[in-house]
C-alpha cells in the first residue's frame, strides 16, 4: 500500500501550535486509539512544552488519519498490543491489551502466539519487530489490518523479522490484512 505526506504536513508536524489541528487530532472515537504517541486527550503526545513531537511518529500519524478516514469507528493500537495473555502492570497498556485480546479472540490470539514462537518471533513484548499498527475496522474487509509503516525519505527498510511477521499475519488473517505502508513525501 502506498501513501504520501507533504512538506506542509512535515512542517505542521514539527509545529506544536498547528500539529493536532493539521492532522485532525483528536481522532474520531479517541477511546479506541491506544498509542504511545497519543495522549489521554487524543492529541499527539509531548513530554514538555519545549519538546517537539518525535519525528518517528509522523508516519504513524499519517497512518492513523488514513485508517480513521476509511473507518471512524476503527480501533487502533501502536506499540500497545502483543500476542500473549500477559497483561502489563501499566494501567493504560493493560487496558489496551485487554481490548485487543477481546476483539481478536482467544483462539486467534493463541494461534498467532504459537506460530510466532515456532518461527522464532517474540509475540509477548511491545517491540520484537511486530507491525507498527494493528487496526480493527468493524464491518470492513478485511476487518483486521496489521500495518508496517515505512517513510521513503528516512531510508527505513523492511527488516527480516518485520517481513516474517507480515507473512505470519497474512497466513492467519488473510493476505490483505498484512500491509506494508510506504509513505512518500510529495511537494
PDB file of C-alpha atoms in Angstrom:
ATOM      1  CA  UNK A   1       0.000   0.000   0.000  1.00  0.00           C
ATOM      2  CA  UNK A   2       1.289   3.489  -0.804  1.00  0.00           C
ATOM      3  CA  UNK A   3       0.541   6.803   0.805  1.00  0.00           C
ATOM      4  CA  UNK A   4       2.041  10.249   0.957  1.00  0.00           C
ATOM      5  CA  UNK A   5       2.563  13.327   3.043  1.00  0.00           C
ATOM      6  CA  UNK A   6       3.753  16.771   2.060  1.00  0.00           C
ATOM      7  CA  UNK A   7       6.365  19.253   3.214  1.00  0.00           C
ATOM      8  CA  UNK A   8       3.424  21.192   4.692  1.00  0.00           C
ATOM      9  CA  UNK A   9       2.464  18.079   6.714  1.00  0.00           C
ATOM     10  CA  UNK A  10       6.037  17.718   7.908  1.00  0.00           C
ATOM     11  CA  UNK A  11       6.240  21.405   8.901  1.00  0.00           C
ATOM     12  CA  UNK A  12       2.920  21.226  10.740  1.00  0.00           C
ATOM     13  CA  UNK A  13       4.021  18.053  12.479  1.00  0.00           C
ATOM     14  CA  UNK A  14       7.014  19.892  13.936  1.00  0.00           C
ATOM     15  CA  UNK A  15       4.931  22.931  14.972  1.00  0.00           C
ATOM     16  CA  UNK A  16       3.277  22.284  18.325  1.00  0.00           C
ATOM     17  CA  UNK A  17       0.716  25.028  17.766  1.00  0.00           C
ATOM     18  CA  UNK A  18      -0.536  23.605  14.449  1.00  0.00           C
ATOM     19  CA  UNK A  19       0.175  19.879  14.618  1.00  0.00           C
ATOM     20  CA  UNK A  20      -3.026  18.477  16.132  1.00  0.00           C
ATOM     21  CA  UNK A  21      -5.397  20.638  14.106  1.00  0.00           C
ATOM     22  CA  UNK A  22      -3.487  19.970  10.883  1.00  0.00           C
ATOM     23  CA  UNK A  23      -3.709  16.185  11.280  1.00  0.00           C
ATOM     24  CA  UNK A  24      -7.229  16.157  12.715  1.00  0.00           C
ATOM     25  CA  UNK A  25      -6.409  15.156  16.291  1.00  0.00           C
ATOM     26  CA  UNK A  26      -8.153  14.146  18.433  1.00  0.00           C
ATOM     27  CA  UNK A  27      -9.253  11.385  16.103  1.00  0.00           C
ATOM     28  CA  UNK A  28     -12.872  10.205  15.986  1.00  0.00           C
ATOM     29  CA  UNK A  29     -13.647   7.714  18.786  1.00  0.00           C
ATOM     30  CA  UNK A  30     -10.396   8.559  20.545  1.00  0.00           C
ATOM     31  CA  UNK A  31     -11.160   5.963  23.232  1.00  0.00           C
ATOM     32  CA  UNK A  32     -10.368   3.387  20.536  1.00  0.00           C
ATOM     33  CA  UNK A  33      -6.846   4.711  19.861  1.00  0.00           C
ATOM     34  CA  UNK A  34      -4.193   3.056  22.032  1.00  0.00           C
ATOM     35  CA  UNK A  35      -0.916   4.684  21.181  1.00  0.00           C
ATOM     36  CA  UNK A  36       2.367   5.668  22.738  1.00  0.00           C
ATOM     37  CA  UNK A  37       2.258   8.834  20.624  1.00  0.00           C
ATOM     38  CA  UNK A  38      -1.265   9.969  21.549  1.00  0.00           C
ATOM     39  CA  UNK A  39      -2.080  11.392  24.982  1.00  0.00           C
ATOM     40  CA  UNK A  40      -5.207  10.907  27.111  1.00  0.00           C
ATOM     41  CA  UNK A  41      -6.884  13.867  25.375  1.00  0.00           C
ATOM     42  CA  UNK A  42      -6.430  12.216  21.994  1.00  0.00           C
ATOM     43  CA  UNK A  43      -3.766  14.651  20.787  1.00  0.00           C
ATOM     44  CA  UNK A  44      -0.164  13.935  19.840  1.00  0.00           C
ATOM     45  CA  UNK A  45       1.884  13.471  22.987  1.00  0.00           C
ATOM     46  CA  UNK A  46       4.668  15.813  24.056  1.00  0.00           C
ATOM     47  CA  UNK A  47       6.836  15.330  27.129  1.00  0.00           C
ATOM     48  CA  UNK A  48       7.213  19.025  27.864  1.00  0.00           C
ATOM     49  CA  UNK A  49       6.138  22.280  26.314  1.00  0.00           C
ATOM     50  CA  UNK A  50       9.584  22.670  24.758  1.00  0.00           C
ATOM     51  CA  UNK A  51       9.839  19.183  23.279  1.00  0.00           C
ATOM     52  CA  UNK A  52       8.722  18.798  19.664  1.00  0.00           C
ATOM     53  CA  UNK A  53       6.783  15.724  18.603  1.00  0.00           C
ATOM     54  CA  UNK A  54       9.289  12.920  17.899  1.00  0.00           C
ATOM     55  CA  UNK A  55       9.744  12.630  14.148  1.00  0.00           C
ATOM     56  CA  UNK A  56       9.273   8.855  14.259  1.00  0.00           C
ATOM     57  CA  UNK A  57       5.586   9.482  14.979  1.00  0.00           C
ATOM     58  CA  UNK A  58       4.958  11.287  11.668  1.00  0.00           C
ATOM     59  CA  UNK A  59       4.402   8.093   9.662  1.00  0.00           C
ATOM     60  CA  UNK A  60       2.084   6.715  12.320  1.00  0.00           C
ATOM     61  CA  UNK A  61       0.102   9.982  12.472  1.00  0.00           C
ATOM     62  CA  UNK A  62      -0.424   9.807   8.702  1.00  0.00           C
ATOM     63  CA  UNK A  63      -1.466   6.137   9.001  1.00  0.00           C
ATOM     64  CA  UNK A  64      -3.917   6.884  11.859  1.00  0.00           C
ATOM     65  CA  UNK A  65      -5.588   9.535   9.716  1.00  0.00           C
ATOM     66  CA  UNK A  66      -5.794   7.149   6.740  1.00  0.00           C
ATOM     67  CA  UNK A  67      -7.408   4.479   8.935  1.00  0.00           C
ATOM     68  CA  UNK A  68      -9.912   6.853  10.540  1.00  0.00           C
ATOM     69  CA  UNK A  69     -10.772   8.370   7.147  1.00  0.00           C
ATOM     70  CA  UNK A  70     -11.817   4.911   5.965  1.00  0.00           C
ATOM     71  CA  UNK A  71     -13.487   3.867   9.223  1.00  0.00           C
ATOM     72  CA  UNK A  72     -14.158   6.362  12.009  1.00  0.00           C
ATOM     73  CA  UNK A  73     -15.104   3.540  14.363  1.00  0.00           C
ATOM     74  CA  UNK A  74     -11.766   1.736  13.850  1.00  0.00           C
ATOM     75  CA  UNK A  75      -9.774   0.562  16.847  1.00  0.00           C
ATOM     76  CA  UNK A  76      -6.042   1.354  16.556  1.00  0.00           C
ATOM     77  CA  UNK A  77      -3.076   0.066  18.547  1.00  0.00           C
ATOM     78  CA  UNK A  78       0.539   1.064  18.072  1.00  0.00           C
ATOM     79  CA  UNK A  79       3.151  -0.429  20.354  1.00  0.00           C
ATOM     80  CA  UNK A  80       0.364  -1.328  22.823  1.00  0.00           C
ATOM     81  CA  UNK A  81      -0.519  -4.758  21.572  1.00  0.00           C
ATOM     82  CA  UNK A  82       1.059  -8.173  21.647  1.00  0.00           C
ATOM     83  CA  UNK A  83       0.043 -11.747  21.033  1.00  0.00           C
ATOM     84  CA  UNK A  84       0.000 -13.254  24.509  1.00  0.00           C
ATOM     85  CA  UNK A  85      -2.207 -13.472  27.567  1.00  0.00           C
ATOM     86  CA  UNK A  86       0.300 -11.462  29.624  1.00  0.00           C
ATOM     87  CA  UNK A  87      -1.175  -8.206  30.940  1.00  0.00           C
ATOM     88  CA  UNK A  88       1.057  -5.256  31.807  1.00  0.00           C
ATOM     89  CA  UNK A  89       1.095  -3.597  35.202  1.00  0.00           C
ATOM     90  CA  UNK A  90       0.841  -0.213  33.491  1.00  0.00           C
ATOM     91  CA  UNK A  91      -2.901   0.576  33.509  1.00  0.00           C
ATOM     92  CA  UNK A  92      -3.151   2.185  30.054  1.00  0.00           C
ATOM     93  CA  UNK A  93      -1.205  -0.638  28.403  1.00  0.00           C
ATOM     94  CA  UNK A  94      -3.218  -3.270  30.312  1.00  0.00           C
ATOM     95  CA  UNK A  95      -6.495  -1.710  29.144  1.00  0.00           C
ATOM     96  CA  UNK A  96      -5.258  -1.578  25.539  1.00  0.00           C
ATOM     97  CA  UNK A  97      -4.143  -5.223  25.610  1.00  0.00           C
ATOM     98  CA  UNK A  98      -7.417  -6.407  27.161  1.00  0.00           C
ATOM     99  CA  UNK A  99      -9.394  -4.701  24.368  1.00  0.00           C
ATOM    100  CA  UNK A 100      -7.041  -6.082  21.718  1.00  0.00           C
ATOM    101  CA  UNK A 101      -7.373  -9.632  23.089  1.00  0.00           C
ATOM    102  CA  UNK A 102     -11.153  -9.316  23.462  1.00  0.00           C
ATOM    103  CA  UNK A 103     -11.672  -8.147  19.877  1.00  0.00           C
ATOM    104  CA  UNK A 104      -9.141 -10.580  18.440  1.00  0.00           C
ATOM    105  CA  UNK A 105     -10.486 -13.576  20.341  1.00  0.00           C
ATOM    106  CA  UNK A 106      -8.606 -16.134  22.410  1.00  0.00           C
ATOM    107  CA  UNK A 107      -8.320 -18.684  19.601  1.00  0.00           C
ATOM    108  CA  UNK A 108      -6.658 -16.291  17.130  1.00  0.00           C
ATOM    109  CA  UNK A 109      -4.510 -14.699  19.838  1.00  0.00           C
ATOM    110  CA  UNK A 110      -3.048 -18.058  20.784  1.00  0.00           C
ATOM    111  CA  UNK A 111      -2.754 -19.226  17.159  1.00  0.00           C
ATOM    112  CA  UNK A 112      -0.582 -16.194  16.336  1.00  0.00           C
ATOM    113  CA  UNK A 113       1.330 -16.630  19.603  1.00  0.00           C
ATOM    114  CA  UNK A 114       2.107 -20.288  18.928  1.00  0.00           C
ATOM    115  CA  UNK A 115       3.083 -19.703  15.281  1.00  0.00           C
ATOM    116  CA  UNK A 116       5.324 -16.787  16.286  1.00  0.00           C
ATOM    117  CA  UNK A 117       7.129 -18.840  18.924  1.00  0.00           C
ATOM    118  CA  UNK A 118       7.568 -21.721  16.471  1.00  0.00           C
ATOM    119  CA  UNK A 119       9.104 -19.305  13.934  1.00  0.00           C
ATOM    120  CA  UNK A 120      11.476 -17.592  16.336  1.00  0.00           C
ATOM    121  CA  UNK A 121       9.456 -14.383  16.692  1.00  0.00           C
ATOM    122  CA  UNK A 122       8.658 -12.720  20.015  1.00  0.00           C
ATOM    123  CA  UNK A 123       4.867 -12.432  20.483  1.00  0.00           C
ATOM    124  CA  UNK A 124       4.978 -11.146  24.072  1.00  0.00           C
ATOM    125  CA  UNK A 125       6.758  -7.814  24.219  1.00  0.00           C
ATOM    126  CA  UNK A 126       5.755  -4.434  22.856  1.00  0.00           C
ATOM    127  CA  UNK A 127       8.678  -4.495  20.457  1.00  0.00           C
ATOM    128  CA  UNK A 128      10.004  -7.517  18.622  1.00  0.00           C
ATOM    129  CA  UNK A 129       9.537  -6.116  15.113  1.00  0.00           C
ATOM    130  CA  UNK A 130       5.766  -6.642  15.051  1.00  0.00           C
ATOM    131  CA  UNK A 131       3.954  -4.272  12.652  1.00  0.00           C
ATOM    132  CA  UNK A 132       3.783  -0.660  13.838  1.00  0.00           C
ATOM    133  CA  UNK A 133      -0.011  -0.602  13.929  1.00  0.00           C
ATOM    134  CA  UNK A 134      -2.830  -3.079  14.495  1.00  0.00           C
ATOM    135  CA  UNK A 135      -6.256  -1.846  13.425  1.00  0.00           C
ATOM    136  CA  UNK A 136      -9.662  -3.439  13.812  1.00  0.00           C
ATOM    137  CA  UNK A 137     -12.186  -1.964  11.382  1.00  0.00           C
ATOM    138  CA  UNK A 138     -15.619  -3.465  12.116  1.00  0.00           C
ATOM    139  CA  UNK A 139     -17.676  -4.151   9.013  1.00  0.00           C
ATOM    140  CA  UNK A 140     -14.758  -3.521   6.616  1.00  0.00           C
ATOM    141  CA  UNK A 141     -12.947  -6.047   4.505  1.00  0.00           C
ATOM    142  CA  UNK A 142     -10.560  -7.071   5.896  1.00  0.00           C
ATOM    143  CA  UNK A 143     -11.577  -6.232   9.454  1.00  0.00           C
ATOM    144  CA  UNK A 144      -8.084  -6.707  10.897  1.00  0.00           C
ATOM    145  CA  UNK A 145      -5.084  -4.885   9.463  1.00  0.00           C
ATOM    146  CA  UNK A 146      -1.516  -5.046  10.638  1.00  0.00           C
ATOM    147  CA  UNK A 147       0.482  -2.182   9.183  1.00  0.00           C
ATOM    148  CA  UNK A 148       4.227  -1.688   8.996  1.00  0.00           C
ATOM    149  CA  UNK A 149       4.913   1.978   8.182  1.00  0.00           C
ATOM    150  CA  UNK A 150       7.994   2.967   6.196  1.00  0.00           C
ATOM    151  CA  UNK A 151       8.892   6.525   5.163  1.00  0.00           C
ATOM    152  CA  UNK A 152      10.913   6.558   1.939  1.00  0.00           C
ATOM    153  CA  UNK A 153      12.800   9.759   2.818  1.00  0.00           C
ATOM    154  CA  UNK A 154      14.258   8.254   6.007  1.00  0.00           C
ATOM    155  CA  UNK A 155      15.711   5.228   4.213  1.00  0.00           C
ATOM    156  CA  UNK A 156      13.930   2.918   6.672  1.00  0.00           C
ATOM    157  CA  UNK A 157      13.910  -0.562   5.167  1.00  0.00           C
ATOM    158  CA  UNK A 158      11.813  -3.612   5.969  1.00  0.00           C
ATOM    159  CA  UNK A 159      13.794  -5.876   8.317  1.00  0.00           C
ATOM    160  CA  UNK A 160      13.714  -9.649   8.047  1.00  0.00           C
ATOM    161  CA  UNK A 161      11.692 -10.063  11.276  1.00  0.00           C
ATOM    162  CA  UNK A 162       9.191  -7.429  10.125  1.00  0.00           C
ATOM    163  CA  UNK A 163       8.709  -9.308   6.846  1.00  0.00           C
ATOM    164  CA  UNK A 164       8.320 -12.587   8.751  1.00  0.00           C
ATOM    165  CA  UNK A 165       5.653 -11.030  10.990  1.00  0.00           C
ATOM    166  CA  UNK A 166       3.741  -9.754   7.956  1.00  0.00           C
ATOM    167  CA  UNK A 167       3.843 -13.211   6.345  1.00  0.00           C
ATOM    168  CA  UNK A 168       2.645 -14.876   9.562  1.00  0.00           C
ATOM    169  CA  UNK A 169      -0.227 -12.400   9.980  1.00  0.00           C
ATOM    170  CA  UNK A 170      -1.216 -12.786   6.306  1.00  0.00           C
ATOM    171  CA  UNK A 171      -1.382 -16.539   6.863  1.00  0.00           C
ATOM    172  CA  UNK A 172      -3.705 -16.179   9.876  1.00  0.00           C
ATOM    173  CA  UNK A 173      -5.856 -13.178   8.868  1.00  0.00           C
ATOM    174  CA  UNK A 174      -5.632 -13.214   5.070  1.00  0.00           C
ATOM    175  CA  UNK A 175      -3.280 -11.641   2.577  1.00  0.00           C
ATOM    176  CA  UNK A 176      -4.896  -8.199   2.621  1.00  0.00           C
ATOM    177  CA  UNK A 177      -4.578  -7.927   6.408  1.00  0.00           C
ATOM    178  CA  UNK A 178      -0.774  -7.671   6.390  1.00  0.00           C
ATOM    179  CA  UNK A 179       0.191  -4.275   4.989  1.00  0.00           C
ATOM    180  CA  UNK A 180       3.478  -2.613   4.223  1.00  0.00           C
ATOM    181  CA  UNK A 181       2.559   1.093   4.027  1.00  0.00           C
ATOM    182  CA  UNK A 182       5.206   3.021   2.116  1.00  0.00           C
ATOM    183  CA  UNK A 183       4.915   6.789   2.550  1.00  0.00           C
ATOM    184  CA  UNK A 184       6.477   9.132   0.005  1.00  0.00           C
ATOM    185  CA  UNK A 185       6.901  12.849   0.520  1.00  0.00           C
ATOM    186  CA  UNK A 186       5.282  14.923  -2.212  1.00  0.00           C
ATOM    187  CA  UNK A 187       5.638  18.647  -2.950  1.00  0.00           C
TER     188      UNK A 187
END
